PDB file of C-alpha atoms in Angstrom:
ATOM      1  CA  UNK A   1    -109.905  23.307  31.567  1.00 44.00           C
ATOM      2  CA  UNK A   2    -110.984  26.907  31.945  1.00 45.00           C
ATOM      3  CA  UNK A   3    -111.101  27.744  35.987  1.00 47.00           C
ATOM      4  CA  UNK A   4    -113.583  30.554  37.372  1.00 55.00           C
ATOM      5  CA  UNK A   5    -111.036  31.003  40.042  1.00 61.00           C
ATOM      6  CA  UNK A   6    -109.245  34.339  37.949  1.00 60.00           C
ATOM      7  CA  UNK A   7    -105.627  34.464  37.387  1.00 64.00           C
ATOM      8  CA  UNK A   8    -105.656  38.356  39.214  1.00 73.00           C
ATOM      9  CA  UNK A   9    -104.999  40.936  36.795  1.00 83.00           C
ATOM     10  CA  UNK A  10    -105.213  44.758  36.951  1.00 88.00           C
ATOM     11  CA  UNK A  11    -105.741  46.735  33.536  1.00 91.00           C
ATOM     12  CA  UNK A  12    -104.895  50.706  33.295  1.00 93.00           C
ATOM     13  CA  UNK A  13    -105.291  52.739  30.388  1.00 94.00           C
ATOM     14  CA  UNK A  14    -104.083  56.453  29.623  1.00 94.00           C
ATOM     15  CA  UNK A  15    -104.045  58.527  26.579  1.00 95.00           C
ATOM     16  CA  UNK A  16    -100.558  60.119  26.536  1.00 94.00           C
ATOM     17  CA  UNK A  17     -99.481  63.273  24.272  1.00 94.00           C
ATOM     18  CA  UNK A  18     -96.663  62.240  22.406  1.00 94.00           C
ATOM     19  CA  UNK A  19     -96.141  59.896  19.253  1.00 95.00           C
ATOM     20  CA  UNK A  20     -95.373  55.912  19.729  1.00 96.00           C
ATOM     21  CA  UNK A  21     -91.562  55.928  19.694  1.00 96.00           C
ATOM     22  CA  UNK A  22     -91.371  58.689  21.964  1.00 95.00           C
ATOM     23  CA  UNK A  23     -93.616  56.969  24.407  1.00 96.00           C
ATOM     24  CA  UNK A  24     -91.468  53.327  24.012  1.00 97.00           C
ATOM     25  CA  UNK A  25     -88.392  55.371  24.240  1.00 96.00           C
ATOM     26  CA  UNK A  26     -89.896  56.395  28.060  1.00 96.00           C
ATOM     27  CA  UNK A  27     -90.020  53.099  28.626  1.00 97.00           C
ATOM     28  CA  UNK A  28     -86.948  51.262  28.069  1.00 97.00           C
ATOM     29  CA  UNK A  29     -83.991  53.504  28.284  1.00 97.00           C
ATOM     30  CA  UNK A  30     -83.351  53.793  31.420  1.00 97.00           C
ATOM     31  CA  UNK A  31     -82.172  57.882  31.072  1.00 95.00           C
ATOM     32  CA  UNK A  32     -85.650  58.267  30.545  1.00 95.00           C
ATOM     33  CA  UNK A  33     -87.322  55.931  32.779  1.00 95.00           C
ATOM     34  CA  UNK A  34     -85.549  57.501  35.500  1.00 93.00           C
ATOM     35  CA  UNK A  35     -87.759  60.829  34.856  1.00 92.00           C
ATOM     36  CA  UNK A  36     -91.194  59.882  35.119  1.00 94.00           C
ATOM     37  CA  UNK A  37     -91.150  56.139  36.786  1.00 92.00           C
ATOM     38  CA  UNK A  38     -90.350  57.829  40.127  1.00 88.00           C
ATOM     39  CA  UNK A  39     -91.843  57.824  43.747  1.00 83.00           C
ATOM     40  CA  UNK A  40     -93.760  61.070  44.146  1.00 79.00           C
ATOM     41  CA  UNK A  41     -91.123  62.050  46.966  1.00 79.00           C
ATOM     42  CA  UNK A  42     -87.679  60.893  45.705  1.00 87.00           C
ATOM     43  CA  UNK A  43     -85.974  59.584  42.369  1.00 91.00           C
ATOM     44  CA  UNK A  44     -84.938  56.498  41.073  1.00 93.00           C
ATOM     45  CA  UNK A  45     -81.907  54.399  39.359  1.00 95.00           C
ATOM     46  CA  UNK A  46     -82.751  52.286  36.443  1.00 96.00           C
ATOM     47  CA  UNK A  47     -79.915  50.070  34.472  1.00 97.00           C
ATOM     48  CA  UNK A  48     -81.405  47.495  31.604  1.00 97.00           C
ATOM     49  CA  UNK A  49     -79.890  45.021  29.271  1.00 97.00           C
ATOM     50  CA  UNK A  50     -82.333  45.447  26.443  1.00 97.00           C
ATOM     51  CA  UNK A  51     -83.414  42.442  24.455  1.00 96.00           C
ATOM     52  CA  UNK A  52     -85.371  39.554  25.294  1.00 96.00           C
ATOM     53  CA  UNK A  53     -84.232  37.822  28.110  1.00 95.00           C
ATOM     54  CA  UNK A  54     -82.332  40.406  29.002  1.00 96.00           C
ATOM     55  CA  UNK A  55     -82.928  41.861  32.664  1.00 96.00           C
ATOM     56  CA  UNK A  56     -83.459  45.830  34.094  1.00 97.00           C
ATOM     57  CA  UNK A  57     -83.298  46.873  37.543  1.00 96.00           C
ATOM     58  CA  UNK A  58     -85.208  49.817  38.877  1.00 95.00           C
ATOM     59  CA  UNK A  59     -84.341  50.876  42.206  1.00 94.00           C
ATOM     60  CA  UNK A  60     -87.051  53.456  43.613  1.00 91.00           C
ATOM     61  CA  UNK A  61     -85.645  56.057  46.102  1.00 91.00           C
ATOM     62  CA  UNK A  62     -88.053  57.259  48.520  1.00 87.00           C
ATOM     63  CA  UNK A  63     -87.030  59.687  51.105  1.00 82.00           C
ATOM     64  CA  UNK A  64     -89.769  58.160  53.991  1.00 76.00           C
ATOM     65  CA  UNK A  65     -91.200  55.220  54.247  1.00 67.00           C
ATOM     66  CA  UNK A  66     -94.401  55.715  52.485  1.00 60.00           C
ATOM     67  CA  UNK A  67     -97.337  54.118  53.923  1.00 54.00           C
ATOM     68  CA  UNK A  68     -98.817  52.777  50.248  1.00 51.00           C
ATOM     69  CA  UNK A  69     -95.641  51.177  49.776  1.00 56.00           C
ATOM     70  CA  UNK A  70     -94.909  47.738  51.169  1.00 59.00           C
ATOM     71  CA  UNK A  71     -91.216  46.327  52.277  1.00 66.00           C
ATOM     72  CA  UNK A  72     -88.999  49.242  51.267  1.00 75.00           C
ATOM     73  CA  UNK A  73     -85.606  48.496  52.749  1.00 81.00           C
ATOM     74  CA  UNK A  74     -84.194  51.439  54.890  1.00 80.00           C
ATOM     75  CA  UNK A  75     -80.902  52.558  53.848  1.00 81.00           C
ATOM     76  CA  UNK A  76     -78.124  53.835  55.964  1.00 80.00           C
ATOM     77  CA  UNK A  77     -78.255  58.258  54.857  1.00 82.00           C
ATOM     78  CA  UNK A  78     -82.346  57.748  56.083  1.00 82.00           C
ATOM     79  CA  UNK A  79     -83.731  57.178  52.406  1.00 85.00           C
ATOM     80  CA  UNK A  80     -86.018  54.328  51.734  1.00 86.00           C
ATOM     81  CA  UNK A  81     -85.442  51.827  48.682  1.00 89.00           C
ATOM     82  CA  UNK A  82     -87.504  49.547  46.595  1.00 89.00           C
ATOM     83  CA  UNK A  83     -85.963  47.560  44.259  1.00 92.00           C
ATOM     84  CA  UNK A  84     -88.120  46.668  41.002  1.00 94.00           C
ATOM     85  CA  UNK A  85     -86.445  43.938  38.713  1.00 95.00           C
ATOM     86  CA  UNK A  86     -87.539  41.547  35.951  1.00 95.00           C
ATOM     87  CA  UNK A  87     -86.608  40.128  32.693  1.00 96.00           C
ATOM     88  CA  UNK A  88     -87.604  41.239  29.515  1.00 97.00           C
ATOM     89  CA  UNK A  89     -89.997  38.451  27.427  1.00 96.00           C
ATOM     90  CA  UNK A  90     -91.163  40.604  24.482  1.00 97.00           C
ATOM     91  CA  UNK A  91     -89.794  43.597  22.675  1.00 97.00           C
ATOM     92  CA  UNK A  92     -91.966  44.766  19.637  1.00 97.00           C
ATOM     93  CA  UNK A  93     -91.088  48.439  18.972  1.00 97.00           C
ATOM     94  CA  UNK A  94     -92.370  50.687  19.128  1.00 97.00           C
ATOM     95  CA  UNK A  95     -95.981  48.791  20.272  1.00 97.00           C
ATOM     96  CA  UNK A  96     -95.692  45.842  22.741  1.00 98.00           C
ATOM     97  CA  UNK A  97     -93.368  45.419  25.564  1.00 98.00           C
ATOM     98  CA  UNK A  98     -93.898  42.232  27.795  1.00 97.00           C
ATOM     99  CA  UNK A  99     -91.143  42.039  30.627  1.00 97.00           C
ATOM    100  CA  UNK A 100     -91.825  40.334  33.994  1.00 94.00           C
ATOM    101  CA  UNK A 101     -91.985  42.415  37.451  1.00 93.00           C
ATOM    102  CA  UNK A 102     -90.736  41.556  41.191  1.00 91.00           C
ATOM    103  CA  UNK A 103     -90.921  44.484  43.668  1.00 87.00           C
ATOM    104  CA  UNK A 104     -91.171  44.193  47.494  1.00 82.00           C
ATOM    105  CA  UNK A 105     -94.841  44.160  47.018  1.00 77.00           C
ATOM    106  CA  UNK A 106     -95.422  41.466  44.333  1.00 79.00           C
ATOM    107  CA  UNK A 107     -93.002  38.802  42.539  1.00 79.00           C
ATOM    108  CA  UNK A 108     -93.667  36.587  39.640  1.00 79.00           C
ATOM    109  CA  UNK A 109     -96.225  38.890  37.731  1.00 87.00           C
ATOM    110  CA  UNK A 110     -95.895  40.613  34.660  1.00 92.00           C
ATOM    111  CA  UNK A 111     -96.336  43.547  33.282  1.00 95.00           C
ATOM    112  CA  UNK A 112     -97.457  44.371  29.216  1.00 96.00           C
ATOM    113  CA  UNK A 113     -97.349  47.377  27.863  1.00 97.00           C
ATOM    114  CA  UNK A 114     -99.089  48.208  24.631  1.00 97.00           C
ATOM    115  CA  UNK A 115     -98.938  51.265  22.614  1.00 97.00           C
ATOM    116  CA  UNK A 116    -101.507  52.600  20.161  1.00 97.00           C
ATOM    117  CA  UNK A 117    -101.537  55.577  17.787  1.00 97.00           C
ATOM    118  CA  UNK A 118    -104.385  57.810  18.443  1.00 95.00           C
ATOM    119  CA  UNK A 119    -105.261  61.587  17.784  1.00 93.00           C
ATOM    120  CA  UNK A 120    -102.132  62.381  17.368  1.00 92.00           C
ATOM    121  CA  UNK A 121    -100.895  61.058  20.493  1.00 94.00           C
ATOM    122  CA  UNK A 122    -100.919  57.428  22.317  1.00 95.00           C
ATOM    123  CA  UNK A 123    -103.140  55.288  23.786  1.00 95.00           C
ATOM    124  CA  UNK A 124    -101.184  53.267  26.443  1.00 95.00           C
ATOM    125  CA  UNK A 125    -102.169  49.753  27.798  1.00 95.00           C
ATOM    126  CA  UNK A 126    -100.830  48.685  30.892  1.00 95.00           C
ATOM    127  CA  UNK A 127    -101.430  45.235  32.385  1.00 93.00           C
ATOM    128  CA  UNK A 128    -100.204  43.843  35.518  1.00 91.00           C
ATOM    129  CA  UNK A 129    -100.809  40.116  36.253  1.00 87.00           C
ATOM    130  CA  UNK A 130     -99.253  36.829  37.767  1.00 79.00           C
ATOM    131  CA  UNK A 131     -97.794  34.562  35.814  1.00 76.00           C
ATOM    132  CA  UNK A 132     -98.562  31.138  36.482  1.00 66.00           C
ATOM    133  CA  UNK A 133     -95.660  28.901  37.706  1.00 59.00           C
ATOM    134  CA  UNK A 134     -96.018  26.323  35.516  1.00 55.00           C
ATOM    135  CA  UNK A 135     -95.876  28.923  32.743  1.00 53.00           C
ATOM    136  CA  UNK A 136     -93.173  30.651  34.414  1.00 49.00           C
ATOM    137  CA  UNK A 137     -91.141  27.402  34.033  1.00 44.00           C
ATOM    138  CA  UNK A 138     -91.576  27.038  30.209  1.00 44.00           C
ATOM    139  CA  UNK A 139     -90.790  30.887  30.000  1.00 43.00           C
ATOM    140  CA  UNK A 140     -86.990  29.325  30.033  1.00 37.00           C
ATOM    141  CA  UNK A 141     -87.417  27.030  27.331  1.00 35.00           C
ATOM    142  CA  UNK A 142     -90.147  27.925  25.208  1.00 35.00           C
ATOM    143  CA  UNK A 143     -92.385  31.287  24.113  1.00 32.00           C
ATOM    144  CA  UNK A 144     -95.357  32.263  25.677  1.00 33.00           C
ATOM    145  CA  UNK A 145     -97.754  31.918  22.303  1.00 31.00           C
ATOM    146  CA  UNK A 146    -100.621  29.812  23.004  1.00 30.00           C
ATOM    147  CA  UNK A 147     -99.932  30.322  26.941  1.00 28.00           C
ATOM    148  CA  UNK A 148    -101.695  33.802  27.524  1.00 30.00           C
ATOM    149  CA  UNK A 149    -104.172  32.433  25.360  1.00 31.00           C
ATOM    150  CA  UNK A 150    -105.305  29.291  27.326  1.00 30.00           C
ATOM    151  CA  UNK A 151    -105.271  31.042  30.820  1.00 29.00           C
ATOM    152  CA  UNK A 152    -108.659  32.125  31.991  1.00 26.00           C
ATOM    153  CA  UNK A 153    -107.750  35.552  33.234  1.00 32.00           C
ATOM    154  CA  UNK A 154    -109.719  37.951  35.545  1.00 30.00           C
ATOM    155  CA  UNK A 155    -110.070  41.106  33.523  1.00 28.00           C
ATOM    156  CA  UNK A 156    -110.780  44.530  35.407  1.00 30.00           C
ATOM    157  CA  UNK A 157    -110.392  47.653  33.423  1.00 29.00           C
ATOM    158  CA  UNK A 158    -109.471  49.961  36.601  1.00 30.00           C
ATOM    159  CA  UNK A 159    -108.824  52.712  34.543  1.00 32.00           C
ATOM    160  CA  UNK A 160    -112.066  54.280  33.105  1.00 30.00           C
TER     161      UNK A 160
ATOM    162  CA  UNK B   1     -97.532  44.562  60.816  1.00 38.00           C
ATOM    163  CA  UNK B   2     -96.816  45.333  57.111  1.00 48.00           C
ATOM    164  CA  UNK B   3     -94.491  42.350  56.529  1.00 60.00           C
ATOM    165  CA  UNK B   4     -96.591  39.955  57.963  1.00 67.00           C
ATOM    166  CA  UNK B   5     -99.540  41.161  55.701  1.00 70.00           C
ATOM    167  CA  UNK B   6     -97.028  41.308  52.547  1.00 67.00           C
ATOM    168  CA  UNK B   7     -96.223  37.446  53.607  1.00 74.00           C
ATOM    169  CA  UNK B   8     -99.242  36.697  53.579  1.00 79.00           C
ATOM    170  CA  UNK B   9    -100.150  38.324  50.126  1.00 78.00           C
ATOM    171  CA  UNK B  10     -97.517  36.495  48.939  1.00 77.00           C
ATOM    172  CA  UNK B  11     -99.203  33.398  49.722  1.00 85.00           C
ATOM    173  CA  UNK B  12    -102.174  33.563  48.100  1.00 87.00           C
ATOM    174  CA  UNK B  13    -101.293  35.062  45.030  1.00 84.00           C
ATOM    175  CA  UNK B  14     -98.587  32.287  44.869  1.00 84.00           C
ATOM    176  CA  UNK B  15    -101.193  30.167  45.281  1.00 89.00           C
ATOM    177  CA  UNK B  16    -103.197  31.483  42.354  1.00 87.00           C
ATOM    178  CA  UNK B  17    -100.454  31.521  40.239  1.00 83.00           C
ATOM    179  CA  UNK B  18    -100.837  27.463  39.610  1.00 87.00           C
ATOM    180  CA  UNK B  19    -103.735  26.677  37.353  1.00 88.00           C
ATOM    181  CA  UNK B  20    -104.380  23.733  38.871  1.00 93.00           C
ATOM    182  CA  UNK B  21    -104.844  25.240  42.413  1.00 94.00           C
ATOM    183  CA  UNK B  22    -107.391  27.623  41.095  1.00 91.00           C
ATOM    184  CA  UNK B  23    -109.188  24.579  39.674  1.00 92.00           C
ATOM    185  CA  UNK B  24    -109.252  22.800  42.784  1.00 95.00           C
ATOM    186  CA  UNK B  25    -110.147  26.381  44.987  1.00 92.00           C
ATOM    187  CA  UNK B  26    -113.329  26.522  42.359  1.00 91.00           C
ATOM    188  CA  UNK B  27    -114.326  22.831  43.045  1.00 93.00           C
ATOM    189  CA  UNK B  28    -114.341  24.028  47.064  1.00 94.00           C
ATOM    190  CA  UNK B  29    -116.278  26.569  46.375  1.00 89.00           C
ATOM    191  CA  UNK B  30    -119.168  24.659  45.154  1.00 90.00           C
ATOM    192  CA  UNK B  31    -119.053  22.336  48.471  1.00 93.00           C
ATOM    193  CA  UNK B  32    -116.502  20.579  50.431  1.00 95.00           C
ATOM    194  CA  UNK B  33    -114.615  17.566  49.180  1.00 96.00           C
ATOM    195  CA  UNK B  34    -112.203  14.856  50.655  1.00 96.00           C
ATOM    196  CA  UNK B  35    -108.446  14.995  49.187  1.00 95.00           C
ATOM    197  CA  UNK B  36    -109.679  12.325  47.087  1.00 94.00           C
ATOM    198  CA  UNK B  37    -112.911  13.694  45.563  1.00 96.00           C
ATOM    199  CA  UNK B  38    -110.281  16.844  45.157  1.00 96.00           C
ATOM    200  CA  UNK B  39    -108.013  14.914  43.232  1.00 96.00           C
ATOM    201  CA  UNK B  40    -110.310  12.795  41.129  1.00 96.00           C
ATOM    202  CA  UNK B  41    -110.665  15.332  38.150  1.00 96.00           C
ATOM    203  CA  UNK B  42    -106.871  16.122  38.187  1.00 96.00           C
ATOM    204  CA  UNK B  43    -104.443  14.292  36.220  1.00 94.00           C
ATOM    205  CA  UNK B  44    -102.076  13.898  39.139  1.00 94.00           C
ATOM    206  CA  UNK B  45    -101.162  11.864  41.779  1.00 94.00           C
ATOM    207  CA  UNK B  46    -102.166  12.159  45.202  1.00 93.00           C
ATOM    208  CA  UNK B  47     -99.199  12.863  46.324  1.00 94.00           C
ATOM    209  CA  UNK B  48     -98.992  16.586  43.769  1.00 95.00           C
ATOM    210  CA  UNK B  49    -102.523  16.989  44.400  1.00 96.00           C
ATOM    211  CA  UNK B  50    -101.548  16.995  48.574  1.00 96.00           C
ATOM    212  CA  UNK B  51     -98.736  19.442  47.919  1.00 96.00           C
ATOM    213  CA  UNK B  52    -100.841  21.711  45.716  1.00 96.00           C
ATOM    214  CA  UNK B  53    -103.572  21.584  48.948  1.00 97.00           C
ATOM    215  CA  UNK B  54    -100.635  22.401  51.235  1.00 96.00           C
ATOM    216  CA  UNK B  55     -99.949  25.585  48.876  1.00 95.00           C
ATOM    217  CA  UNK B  56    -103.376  26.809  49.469  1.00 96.00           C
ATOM    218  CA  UNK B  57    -104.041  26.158  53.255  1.00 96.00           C
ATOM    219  CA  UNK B  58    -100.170  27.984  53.893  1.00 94.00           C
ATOM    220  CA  UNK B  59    -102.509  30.838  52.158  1.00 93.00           C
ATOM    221  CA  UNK B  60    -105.369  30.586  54.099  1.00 94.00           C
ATOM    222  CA  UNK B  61    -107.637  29.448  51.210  1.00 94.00           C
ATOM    223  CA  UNK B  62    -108.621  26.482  52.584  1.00 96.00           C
ATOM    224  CA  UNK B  63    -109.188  24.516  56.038  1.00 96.00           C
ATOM    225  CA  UNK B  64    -108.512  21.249  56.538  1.00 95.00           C
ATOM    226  CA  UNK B  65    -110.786  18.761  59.087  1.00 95.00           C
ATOM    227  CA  UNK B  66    -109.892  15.021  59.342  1.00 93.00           C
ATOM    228  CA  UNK B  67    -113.305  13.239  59.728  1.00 88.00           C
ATOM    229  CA  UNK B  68    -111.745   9.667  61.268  1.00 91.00           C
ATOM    230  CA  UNK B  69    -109.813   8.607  58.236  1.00 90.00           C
ATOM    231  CA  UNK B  70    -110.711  11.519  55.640  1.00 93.00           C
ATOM    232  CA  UNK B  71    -109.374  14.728  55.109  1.00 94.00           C
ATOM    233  CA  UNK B  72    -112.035  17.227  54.457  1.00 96.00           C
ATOM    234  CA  UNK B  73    -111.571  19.694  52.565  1.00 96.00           C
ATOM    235  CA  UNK B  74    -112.990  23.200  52.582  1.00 96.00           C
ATOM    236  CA  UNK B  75    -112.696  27.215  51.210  1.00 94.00           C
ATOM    237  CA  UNK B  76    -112.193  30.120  53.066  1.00 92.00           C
ATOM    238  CA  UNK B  77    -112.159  32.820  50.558  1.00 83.00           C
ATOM    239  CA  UNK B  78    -111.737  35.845  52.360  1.00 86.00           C
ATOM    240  CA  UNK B  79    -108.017  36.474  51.605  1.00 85.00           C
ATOM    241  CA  UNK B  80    -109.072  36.750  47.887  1.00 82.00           C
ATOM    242  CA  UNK B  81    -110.144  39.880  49.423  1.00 81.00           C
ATOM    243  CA  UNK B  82    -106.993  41.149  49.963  1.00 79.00           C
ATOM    244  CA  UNK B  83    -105.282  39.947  46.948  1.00 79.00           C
ATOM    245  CA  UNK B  84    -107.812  41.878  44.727  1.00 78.00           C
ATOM    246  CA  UNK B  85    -107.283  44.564  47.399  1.00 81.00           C
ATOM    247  CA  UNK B  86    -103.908  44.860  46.353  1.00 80.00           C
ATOM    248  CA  UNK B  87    -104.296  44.555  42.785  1.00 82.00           C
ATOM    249  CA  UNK B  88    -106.350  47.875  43.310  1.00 85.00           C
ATOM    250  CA  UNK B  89    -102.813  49.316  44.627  1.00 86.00           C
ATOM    251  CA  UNK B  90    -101.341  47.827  41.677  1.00 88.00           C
ATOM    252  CA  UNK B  91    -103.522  50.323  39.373  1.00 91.00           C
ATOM    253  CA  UNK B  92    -103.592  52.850  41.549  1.00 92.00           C
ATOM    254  CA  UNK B  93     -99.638  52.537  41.180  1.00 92.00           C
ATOM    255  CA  UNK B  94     -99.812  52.288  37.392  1.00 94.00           C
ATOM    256  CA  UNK B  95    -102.236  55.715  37.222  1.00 94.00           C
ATOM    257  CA  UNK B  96     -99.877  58.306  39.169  1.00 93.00           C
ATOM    258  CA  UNK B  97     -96.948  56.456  36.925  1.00 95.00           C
ATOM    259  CA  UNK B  98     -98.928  56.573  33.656  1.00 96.00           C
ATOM    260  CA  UNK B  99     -99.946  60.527  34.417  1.00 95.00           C
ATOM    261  CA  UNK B 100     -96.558  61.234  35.441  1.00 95.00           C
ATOM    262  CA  UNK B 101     -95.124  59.895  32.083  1.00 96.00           C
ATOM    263  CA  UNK B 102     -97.506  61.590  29.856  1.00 95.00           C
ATOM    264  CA  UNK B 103     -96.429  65.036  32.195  1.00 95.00           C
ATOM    265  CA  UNK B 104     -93.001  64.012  31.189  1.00 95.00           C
ATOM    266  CA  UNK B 105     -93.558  63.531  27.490  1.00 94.00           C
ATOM    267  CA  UNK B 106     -95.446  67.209  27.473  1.00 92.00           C
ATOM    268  CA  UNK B 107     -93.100  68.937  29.487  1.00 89.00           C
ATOM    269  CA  UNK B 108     -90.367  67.103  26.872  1.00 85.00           C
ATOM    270  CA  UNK B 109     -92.502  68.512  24.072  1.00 83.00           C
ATOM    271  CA  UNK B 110     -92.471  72.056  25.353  1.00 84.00           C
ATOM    272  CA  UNK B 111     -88.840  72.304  25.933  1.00 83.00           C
ATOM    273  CA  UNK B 112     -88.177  71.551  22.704  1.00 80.00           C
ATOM    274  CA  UNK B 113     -90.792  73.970  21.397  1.00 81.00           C
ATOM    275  CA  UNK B 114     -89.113  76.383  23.272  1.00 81.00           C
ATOM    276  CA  UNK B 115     -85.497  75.729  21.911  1.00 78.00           C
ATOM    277  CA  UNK B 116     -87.019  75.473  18.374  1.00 77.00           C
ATOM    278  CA  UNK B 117     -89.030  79.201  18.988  1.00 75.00           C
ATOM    279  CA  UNK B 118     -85.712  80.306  20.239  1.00 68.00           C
ATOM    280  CA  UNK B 119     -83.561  79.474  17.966  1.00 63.00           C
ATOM    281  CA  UNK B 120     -85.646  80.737  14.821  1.00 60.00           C
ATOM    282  CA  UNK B 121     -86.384  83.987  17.245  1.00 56.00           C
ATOM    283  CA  UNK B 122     -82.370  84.470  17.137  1.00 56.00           C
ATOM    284  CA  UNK B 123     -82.545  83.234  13.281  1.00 55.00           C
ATOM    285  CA  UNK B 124     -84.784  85.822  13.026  1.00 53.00           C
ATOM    286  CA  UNK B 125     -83.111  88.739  14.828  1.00 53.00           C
ATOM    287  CA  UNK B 126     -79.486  87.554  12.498  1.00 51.00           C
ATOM    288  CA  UNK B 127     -82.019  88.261   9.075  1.00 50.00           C
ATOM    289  CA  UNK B 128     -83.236  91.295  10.411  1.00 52.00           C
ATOM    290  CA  UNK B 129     -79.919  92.682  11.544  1.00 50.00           C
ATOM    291  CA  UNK B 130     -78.658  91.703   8.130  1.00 48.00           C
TER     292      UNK B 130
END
């Protein structure tokens, strides 16, 4: 049964200037995560266990609480964190990452990344969506073939 | 203020997350409908269909009216609103991130241009003052 109600998803899309590996590389270790995955105002602290089912943690350090940014918790030396942590479902290097994402703004959605060669440089994919709970329950047991396939998702390039 | 309007985010995009509650959200769309007419295309029982209608009036996506014995059923989708509101953020959030990265990867790039230019400058100056 295909529903009109959409499954919300947001769709971004950048052309970066480096090669494939380079840009996966910015993306899952964390030394490297750490240097462009940041607040505009602060830093952040990233720790994975990379492989599939394996988790990451990505603190983001803000130094005030940013209006944009929903349920940062205050720390005690004035800063402002917000903790981003999920599990990784799909690791295809260097060209399709799949991990799930919980922040203080949303839980239980998920975010892939794909990464294309192009011109010399990369064509990156993000999408952010929820993840069904039903689905998120057969996540444990079972892949997600066949899943993303049967959902009737909302699709919205934002990025132009 | 914030956290009551995260909560309530919360809600509703819990409440899309279930494939059946979108289902039953596009049925009220088309018109109202008692729990039962709700329930009638659903392979469920009453019982999961009542907790799924629960779900979605927590989220404000329906209203509930008993007419003597029935339950009426009807949609109020203005928080969808909001929930594609926030998926904006969401991009907007994945932008600044995705044009900070590729500053990263080209600031990256020109440092090591620069050690490469050096070190063949200083390669260069050890030939010459060979």
């Amino acid at each position: 049964m295909t529903s009109k109600v959409q499954h919300p998803k947001v769709v971004v899309k950048k052309f970066v200037h480096a090669d494939c590996e380079r840009v996966f590389d910015a993306w899952t270790k964390p030394e490297l995560m750490q240097q462009w995955m940041i607040p505009g105002d602060g830093t952040a602290k990233t720790s994975n266990d990379f492989r599939v089912g394996g988790s990451y943690s990505h603190e983001m350090i803000k130094q005030q609480a940013a209006s944009d940014c929903v349920g940062g918790t205050a720390c005690a030396d004035g800063t402002f964190s917000y903790m981003h942590e999920g599990i990784y479902e799909e690791i295809n290097r260097p060209h399709r990452l799949v991990f799930t994402w919980n922040s203080p703004a949303v839980q239980n959605t998920r975010v892939t990344v794909e990464l294309k060669a192009q011109d010399g440089g990369t064509a990156v994919t993000v999408t952010h969506e929820l993840i069904d709970s039903d689905e998120q329950r057969q996540s444990h047991t079972s892949g997600w073939e066949g899943c993303l396939e049967n959902l009737a998702l909302f699709s919205k390039a934002a990025g132009k | 203020m914030v956290d009551k309007d995260a909560l309530q985010l919360d809600r509703v995009f819990h409440a899309l997350s279930d494939a059946t509650r979108r289902a039953i959200l596009e049925q009220l769309a088309h018109g109202e409908q008692s729990v039962t007419e709700v329930a009638e295309p659903h392979d469920q029982t009453l019982a999961g269909i009542s907790k799924h209608l629960k779900v979605l009036e927590a989220a404000s996506l329906i209203e509930k009216t008993r007419l003597g014995r029935v339950i009426q059923c009807r949609a109020t989708l203005e928080p969808l609103g909001s929930a594609y509101a926030a998926l904006e953020e969401l991009g907007a959030f994945w932008r600044k991130k995705l044009e900070a990265l590729d500053l990263f990867l080209k600031e990256e790039k020109e440092h090591i241009n620069d050690k490469q230019s050096t070190t063949s400058k200083s390669r260069r100056k050890k030939i010459r003052s060979r």
